Amino acid sequence: MSPDSALAGAVPRRVSDGSYALGKSPAETRRLILQGKLNEAHTRNLLVMSGLTRGQRVLDIGCGAGDVTMLAADIVGPTGSVVGVDEDADILRVAKQRTEQAGLANVSFRQGTLPDVAVDEPVDALVGRLVLVHLPDPAAALRALVERVRPGGLVSMIEFRTASTRAVPEVPLVTRCVEWCYAGFRAAGVDPDTGERLPRILRDAGLRLQGISVAGTAGHADSAVVRYLAMTVESLLPVIEAHDIADRREIGLATLEQRLRDEMRAENAVLYAPELICAWANVDADH
């Protein structure tokens, strides 16, 4: 079975409170996989910078299609291991298939609702990318999850700062797409700039911040970054329409990606994707 075949039965992904602003569909799962590819190198660097290393046992929360799980598995190597946790069994099926195809033997997956995740023994590292943004009380959830980490272990979280998304020079259609997405997230009760709040979230979870770093992806008119923006609008369309932010005729989804490319090409513009912000801490011995 191919990855696309595995997506055929996908249904809306949930993280902890039954809601996921981007919905769930095969198209959304493909968007998540593209998101993973675009941010792969930066995520690897951020995880290594924060202290993820060979031999560690890792818990990846809100693992989705397994992109961060696979990255972490490669970093910790065969002497380490990674457990990916997600509430949705369908997307875990996709993640399992992808890790099997990648030949990663040090990975396993569990279905669970955050923060109620069971582990066999305390892990060396807790990681998560773009998951706290979907939790109603990220600090409280993280505080509970830290109990699964051994004293001295690593907690490394990565979130977006969506406000950094832009075209330079400005491209009107890019600007409108970003505004639609930003308003859609806000209308769904999601903070699209959760990355900026990560230091506060870690502190509120009882952790002492050790470091923070920022990385970003960009692309020209023919790059996959343009497709990613169009796909994000597509996934958010039900929310965008439900809150009268824009309607599908105005958005013109069928031609959106091509129009974005055409306008960017006309301006010789660069599209800057949302910044990844990583904040990390070590668990105190008396936590």
Tab-separated table of C-alpha atoms in Angstrom:
chain	number	residue	atom	x	y	z
A	1	MET	CA	0.000	0.000	0.000
A	2	SER	CA	1.341	3.438	-0.919
A	3	PRO	CA	1.222	6.438	1.465
A	4	ASP	CA	-1.533	7.993	-0.665
A	5	SER	CA	-3.554	4.791	-0.383
A	6	ALA	CA	-3.144	4.902	3.370
A	7	LEU	CA	-4.663	8.393	3.383
A	8	ALA	CA	-7.859	7.299	1.704
A	9	GLY	CA	-9.686	6.468	4.924
A	10	ALA	CA	-8.435	9.384	6.995
A	11	VAL	CA	-10.908	11.275	9.184
A	12	PRO	CA	-10.517	14.479	11.248
A	13	ARG	CA	-7.508	14.488	13.570
A	14	ARG	CA	-8.016	15.524	17.164
A	15	VAL	CA	-5.365	16.432	19.708
A	16	SER	CA	-7.099	16.627	23.086
A	17	ASP	CA	-10.309	18.615	23.093
A	18	GLY	CA	-12.033	17.163	20.041
A	19	SER	CA	-11.173	20.095	17.786
A	20	TYR	CA	-8.554	20.658	15.132
A	21	ALA	CA	-8.883	23.929	13.237
A	22	LEU	CA	-7.487	22.497	10.005
A	23	GLY	CA	-9.974	19.633	9.942
A	24	LYS	CA	-9.055	16.172	8.775
A	25	SER	CA	-8.995	14.743	5.311
A	26	PRO	CA	-6.542	13.038	2.981
A	27	ALA	CA	-5.688	16.524	1.674
A	28	GLU	CA	-4.906	17.751	5.197
A	29	THR	CA	-2.693	14.750	5.891
A	30	ARG	CA	-0.812	15.460	2.654
A	31	ARG	CA	-0.456	19.068	3.806
A	32	LEU	CA	1.024	17.857	7.095
A	33	ILE	CA	3.517	15.660	5.248
A	34	LEU	CA	4.521	18.571	2.999
A	35	GLN	CA	4.841	20.744	6.107
A	36	GLY	CA	7.167	18.123	7.547
A	37	LYS	CA	9.336	18.071	4.439
A	38	LEU	CA	9.605	21.847	4.270
A	39	ASN	CA	10.650	22.078	7.913
A	40	GLU	CA	12.709	18.889	8.148
A	41	ALA	CA	16.212	20.389	8.144
A	42	HIS	CA	15.324	23.210	10.515
A	43	THR	CA	13.520	20.862	12.898
A	44	ARG	CA	16.516	18.516	12.979
A	45	ASN	CA	18.867	21.397	13.769
A	46	LEU	CA	16.575	22.764	16.479
A	47	LEU	CA	16.189	19.385	18.160
A	48	VAL	CA	19.947	18.751	18.138
A	49	MET	CA	20.620	22.292	19.369
A	50	SER	CA	18.225	21.756	22.259
A	51	GLY	CA	20.063	18.602	23.353
A	52	LEU	CA	18.515	15.616	21.575
A	53	THR	CA	21.293	13.091	21.025
A	54	ARG	CA	22.163	9.453	20.407
A	55	GLY	CA	20.903	6.768	22.726
A	56	GLN	CA	17.994	8.717	24.201
A	57	ARG	CA	14.482	7.409	24.743
A	58	VAL	CA	12.065	9.981	23.321
A	59	LEU	CA	8.338	10.690	23.573
A	60	ASP	CA	6.952	12.629	20.587
A	61	ILE	CA	3.556	14.120	21.471
A	62	GLY	CA	0.942	14.855	18.813
A	63	CYS	CA	3.073	12.981	16.304
A	64	GLY	CA	0.547	13.088	13.453
A	65	ALA	CA	1.957	11.488	10.312
A	66	GLY	CA	5.271	10.789	12.048
A	67	ASP	CA	7.613	13.423	10.619
A	68	VAL	CA	9.173	14.514	13.912
A	69	THR	CA	9.091	10.921	15.179
A	70	MET	CA	11.224	9.794	12.248
A	71	LEU	CA	13.612	12.719	12.612
A	72	ALA	CA	14.071	12.006	16.308
A	73	ALA	CA	14.594	8.305	15.590
A	74	ASP	CA	17.390	9.141	13.172
A	75	ILE	CA	19.016	11.501	15.679
A	76	VAL	CA	18.958	9.059	18.622
A	77	GLY	CA	20.063	6.178	16.411
A	78	PRO	CA	19.637	2.427	16.923
A	79	THR	CA	20.667	2.616	20.597
A	80	GLY	CA	17.799	5.029	21.254
A	81	SER	CA	14.058	4.788	20.706
A	82	VAL	CA	11.063	7.001	19.983
A	83	VAL	CA	7.408	6.588	20.887
A	84	GLY	CA	4.999	8.722	18.854
A	85	VAL	CA	1.622	9.500	20.406
A	86	ASP	CA	-1.492	10.796	18.704
A	87	GLU	CA	-5.187	10.494	19.456
A	88	ASP	CA	-6.180	9.612	15.922
A	89	ALA	CA	-5.769	5.976	14.912
A	90	ASP	CA	-6.038	6.778	11.202
A	91	ILE	CA	-3.102	9.149	11.071
A	92	LEU	CA	-1.098	6.727	13.238
A	93	ARG	CA	-1.703	4.124	10.541
A	94	VAL	CA	-0.083	6.494	8.035
A	95	ALA	CA	2.795	7.185	10.439
A	96	LYS	CA	3.445	3.479	10.993
A	97	GLN	CA	3.508	2.794	7.274
A	98	ARG	CA	5.933	5.646	6.638
A	99	THR	CA	8.349	4.509	9.360
A	100	GLU	CA	8.243	0.942	8.072
A	101	GLN	CA	9.038	2.164	4.567
A	102	ALA	CA	11.925	4.193	6.012
A	103	GLY	CA	13.295	1.059	7.694
A	104	LEU	CA	13.246	2.566	11.185
A	105	ALA	CA	13.210	-0.214	13.750
A	106	ASN	CA	13.525	2.006	16.839
A	107	VAL	CA	10.060	3.591	16.522
A	108	SER	CA	6.686	2.667	17.972
A	109	PHE	CA	3.346	4.447	18.121
A	110	ARG	CA	0.585	4.638	20.680
A	111	GLN	CA	-2.898	6.026	20.506
A	112	GLY	CA	-3.563	8.401	23.374
A	113	THR	CA	-5.205	11.674	24.311
A	114	LEU	CA	-2.900	14.383	25.628
A	115	PRO	CA	-1.852	14.736	28.354
A	116	ASP	CA	-3.034	11.284	29.474
A	117	VAL	CA	-0.184	9.332	27.896
A	118	ALA	CA	1.171	6.141	29.454
A	119	VAL	CA	4.848	5.213	29.124
A	120	ASP	CA	6.598	2.050	30.311
A	121	GLU	CA	9.330	4.063	32.031
A	122	PRO	CA	10.410	7.718	32.214
A	123	VAL	CA	11.863	8.990	28.932
A	124	ASP	CA	15.029	10.993	28.377
A	125	ALA	CA	13.334	13.565	26.161
A	126	LEU	CA	9.868	14.947	25.462
A	127	VAL	CA	9.485	16.623	22.069
A	128	GLY	CA	6.613	18.080	20.093
A	129	ARG	CA	6.160	20.251	17.033
A	130	LEU	CA	3.023	22.293	16.330
A	131	VAL	CA	0.968	20.484	18.969
A	132	LEU	CA	0.738	22.872	21.932
A	133	VAL	CA	-1.054	25.344	19.670
A	134	HIS	CA	-4.022	22.958	19.523
A	135	LEU	CA	-4.302	22.368	23.278
A	136	PRO	CA	-6.773	24.471	25.298
A	137	ASP	CA	-4.277	24.860	28.183
A	138	PRO	CA	-0.800	24.079	26.829
A	139	ALA	CA	1.033	24.870	30.073
A	140	ALA	CA	-1.183	22.550	32.122
A	141	ALA	CA	-0.842	19.778	29.551
A	142	LEU	CA	2.926	20.191	29.414
A	143	ARG	CA	3.124	20.193	33.223
A	144	ALA	CA	1.394	16.812	33.261
A	145	LEU	CA	3.494	15.420	30.414
A	146	VAL	CA	6.751	16.404	32.101
A	147	GLU	CA	5.969	13.749	34.708
A	148	ARG	CA	6.898	11.193	32.019
A	149	VAL	CA	10.440	12.620	31.750
A	150	ARG	CA	13.297	11.512	34.001
A	151	PRO	CA	15.046	14.088	36.227
A	152	GLY	CA	17.550	15.981	34.113
A	153	GLY	CA	15.727	14.971	30.935
A	154	LEU	CA	15.012	17.264	28.006
A	155	VAL	CA	11.767	19.036	27.084
A	156	SER	CA	11.943	20.580	23.589
A	157	MET	CA	8.894	22.211	22.006
A	158	ILE	CA	8.570	23.795	18.566
A	159	GLU	CA	5.750	26.099	17.431
A	160	PHE	CA	5.050	28.545	14.607
A	161	ARG	CA	5.130	32.303	14.511
A	162	THR	CA	2.682	32.776	11.642
A	163	ALA	CA	2.971	36.578	11.656
A	164	SER	CA	6.315	36.215	9.876
A	165	THR	CA	4.616	34.796	6.748
A	166	ARG	CA	4.926	37.252	3.865
A	167	ALA	CA	6.114	37.815	0.306
A	168	VAL	CA	8.983	40.190	-0.434
A	169	PRO	CA	8.301	42.308	-2.361
A	170	GLU	CA	4.657	42.214	-1.317
A	171	VAL	CA	2.305	40.133	-3.440
A	172	PRO	CA	-1.362	41.067	-2.830
A	173	LEU	CA	-2.697	37.515	-3.177
A	174	VAL	CA	-0.100	36.179	-0.741
A	175	THR	CA	-1.087	38.903	1.715
A	176	ARG	CA	-4.765	37.979	1.403
A	177	CYS	CA	-4.040	34.267	1.886
A	178	VAL	CA	-2.058	34.990	5.040
A	179	GLU	CA	-4.867	37.223	6.331
A	180	TRP	CA	-7.467	34.515	5.626
A	181	CYS	CA	-5.394	31.896	7.453
A	182	TYR	CA	-4.565	34.147	10.369
A	183	ALA	CA	-8.216	35.127	10.825
A	184	GLY	CA	-9.306	31.512	10.424
A	185	PHE	CA	-6.992	30.317	13.176
A	186	ARG	CA	-8.120	33.118	15.468
A	187	ALA	CA	-11.783	32.376	14.782
A	188	ALA	CA	-11.162	28.737	15.696
A	189	GLY	CA	-9.628	29.773	19.007
A	190	VAL	CA	-6.070	28.952	17.930
A	191	ASP	CA	-3.161	31.333	18.503
A	192	PRO	CA	-1.191	31.302	15.224
A	193	ASP	CA	1.790	32.857	17.015
A	194	THR	CA	2.084	30.299	19.819
A	195	GLY	CA	5.826	30.154	19.155
A	196	GLU	CA	6.238	33.574	20.729
A	197	ARG	CA	4.563	32.287	23.898
A	198	LEU	CA	6.723	29.169	24.258
A	199	PRO	CA	9.060	30.599	26.933
A	200	ARG	CA	6.051	31.575	29.042
A	201	ILE	CA	4.378	28.204	28.455
A	202	LEU	CA	7.479	26.340	29.632
A	203	ARG	CA	7.786	28.549	32.705
A	204	ASP	CA	4.083	28.123	33.527
A	205	ALA	CA	4.624	24.365	33.245
A	206	GLY	CA	7.197	24.613	36.041
A	207	LEU	CA	10.264	24.421	33.812
A	208	ARG	CA	13.315	26.680	33.760
A	209	LEU	CA	13.992	27.833	30.211
A	210	GLN	CA	17.409	26.735	28.971
A	211	GLY	CA	17.374	28.099	25.448
A	212	ILE	CA	15.358	29.365	22.510
A	213	SER	CA	16.085	29.531	18.795
A	214	VAL	CA	14.304	30.525	15.587
A	215	ALA	CA	14.500	29.078	12.069
A	216	GLY	CA	12.577	29.736	8.888
A	217	THR	CA	11.869	28.399	5.418
A	218	ALA	CA	11.441	30.470	2.262
A	219	GLY	CA	10.945	29.825	-1.429
A	220	HIS	CA	10.529	31.350	-4.866
A	221	ALA	CA	7.499	31.201	-7.144
A	222	ASP	CA	8.145	27.612	-8.244
A	223	SER	CA	8.865	26.225	-4.777
A	224	ALA	CA	6.760	23.924	-2.597
A	225	VAL	CA	6.286	26.773	-0.102
A	226	VAL	CA	3.660	28.224	-2.447
A	227	ARG	CA	1.774	24.925	-2.569
A	228	TYR	CA	1.933	24.756	1.223
A	229	LEU	CA	0.249	28.159	1.561
A	230	ALA	CA	-2.507	27.183	-0.880
A	231	MET	CA	-3.038	23.863	0.926
A	232	THR	CA	-3.306	25.636	4.274
A	233	VAL	CA	-6.035	27.874	2.889
A	234	GLU	CA	-7.804	24.759	1.604
A	235	SER	CA	-7.696	23.040	4.993
A	236	LEU	CA	-8.941	26.165	6.758
A	237	LEU	CA	-11.672	26.897	4.199
A	238	PRO	CA	-14.566	25.495	6.296
A	239	VAL	CA	-13.561	27.757	9.209
A	240	ILE	CA	-12.931	30.717	6.907
A	241	GLU	CA	-16.380	30.388	5.366
A	242	ALA	CA	-18.173	29.627	8.639
A	243	HIS	CA	-16.899	32.885	10.130
A	244	ASP	CA	-17.553	34.987	6.990
A	245	ILE	CA	-13.856	35.756	6.558
A	246	ALA	CA	-14.052	34.984	2.834
A	247	ASP	CA	-16.063	32.705	0.564
A	248	ARG	CA	-14.856	30.047	-1.813
A	249	ARG	CA	-15.672	32.118	-4.893
A	250	GLU	CA	-13.420	34.911	-3.662
A	251	ILE	CA	-10.671	32.435	-2.796
A	252	GLY	CA	-10.945	30.441	-6.037
A	253	LEU	CA	-9.330	27.354	-4.581
A	254	ALA	CA	-9.070	25.480	-7.880
A	255	THR	CA	-6.691	28.079	-9.308
A	256	LEU	CA	-5.252	29.536	-6.099
A	257	GLU	CA	-1.850	27.880	-6.246
A	258	GLN	CA	-1.277	28.842	-9.868
A	259	ARG	CA	-2.400	32.436	-9.291
A	260	LEU	CA	-0.035	32.665	-6.329
A	261	ARG	CA	2.828	31.433	-8.498
A	262	ASP	CA	1.934	33.817	-11.332
A	263	GLU	CA	1.762	36.871	-9.068
A	264	MET	CA	4.984	35.945	-7.313
A	265	ARG	CA	6.743	35.374	-10.616
A	266	ALA	CA	5.575	38.759	-11.878
A	267	GLU	CA	7.110	40.432	-8.818
A	268	ASN	CA	10.162	38.130	-8.650
A	269	ALA	CA	9.103	37.648	-5.031
A	270	VAL	CA	10.222	35.340	-2.234
A	271	LEU	CA	7.650	33.751	0.076
A	272	TYR	CA	8.714	33.453	3.704
A	273	ALA	CA	6.892	30.643	5.515
A	274	PRO	CA	5.979	30.768	9.235
A	275	GLU	CA	9.000	30.819	11.523
A	276	LEU	CA	9.710	27.828	13.722
A	277	ILE	CA	10.447	28.797	17.312
A	278	CYS	CA	12.001	26.183	19.572
A	279	ALA	CA	12.227	26.548	23.339
A	280	TRP	CA	13.748	23.930	25.607
A	281	ALA	CA	14.398	23.098	29.244
A	282	ASN	CA	15.756	20.335	31.415
A	283	VAL	CA	13.587	18.749	34.072
A	284	ASP	CA	14.772	19.571	37.599
A	285	ALA	CA	15.696	16.650	39.810
A	286	ASP	CA	13.002	17.634	42.310
A	287	HIS	CA	10.269	18.161	39.709
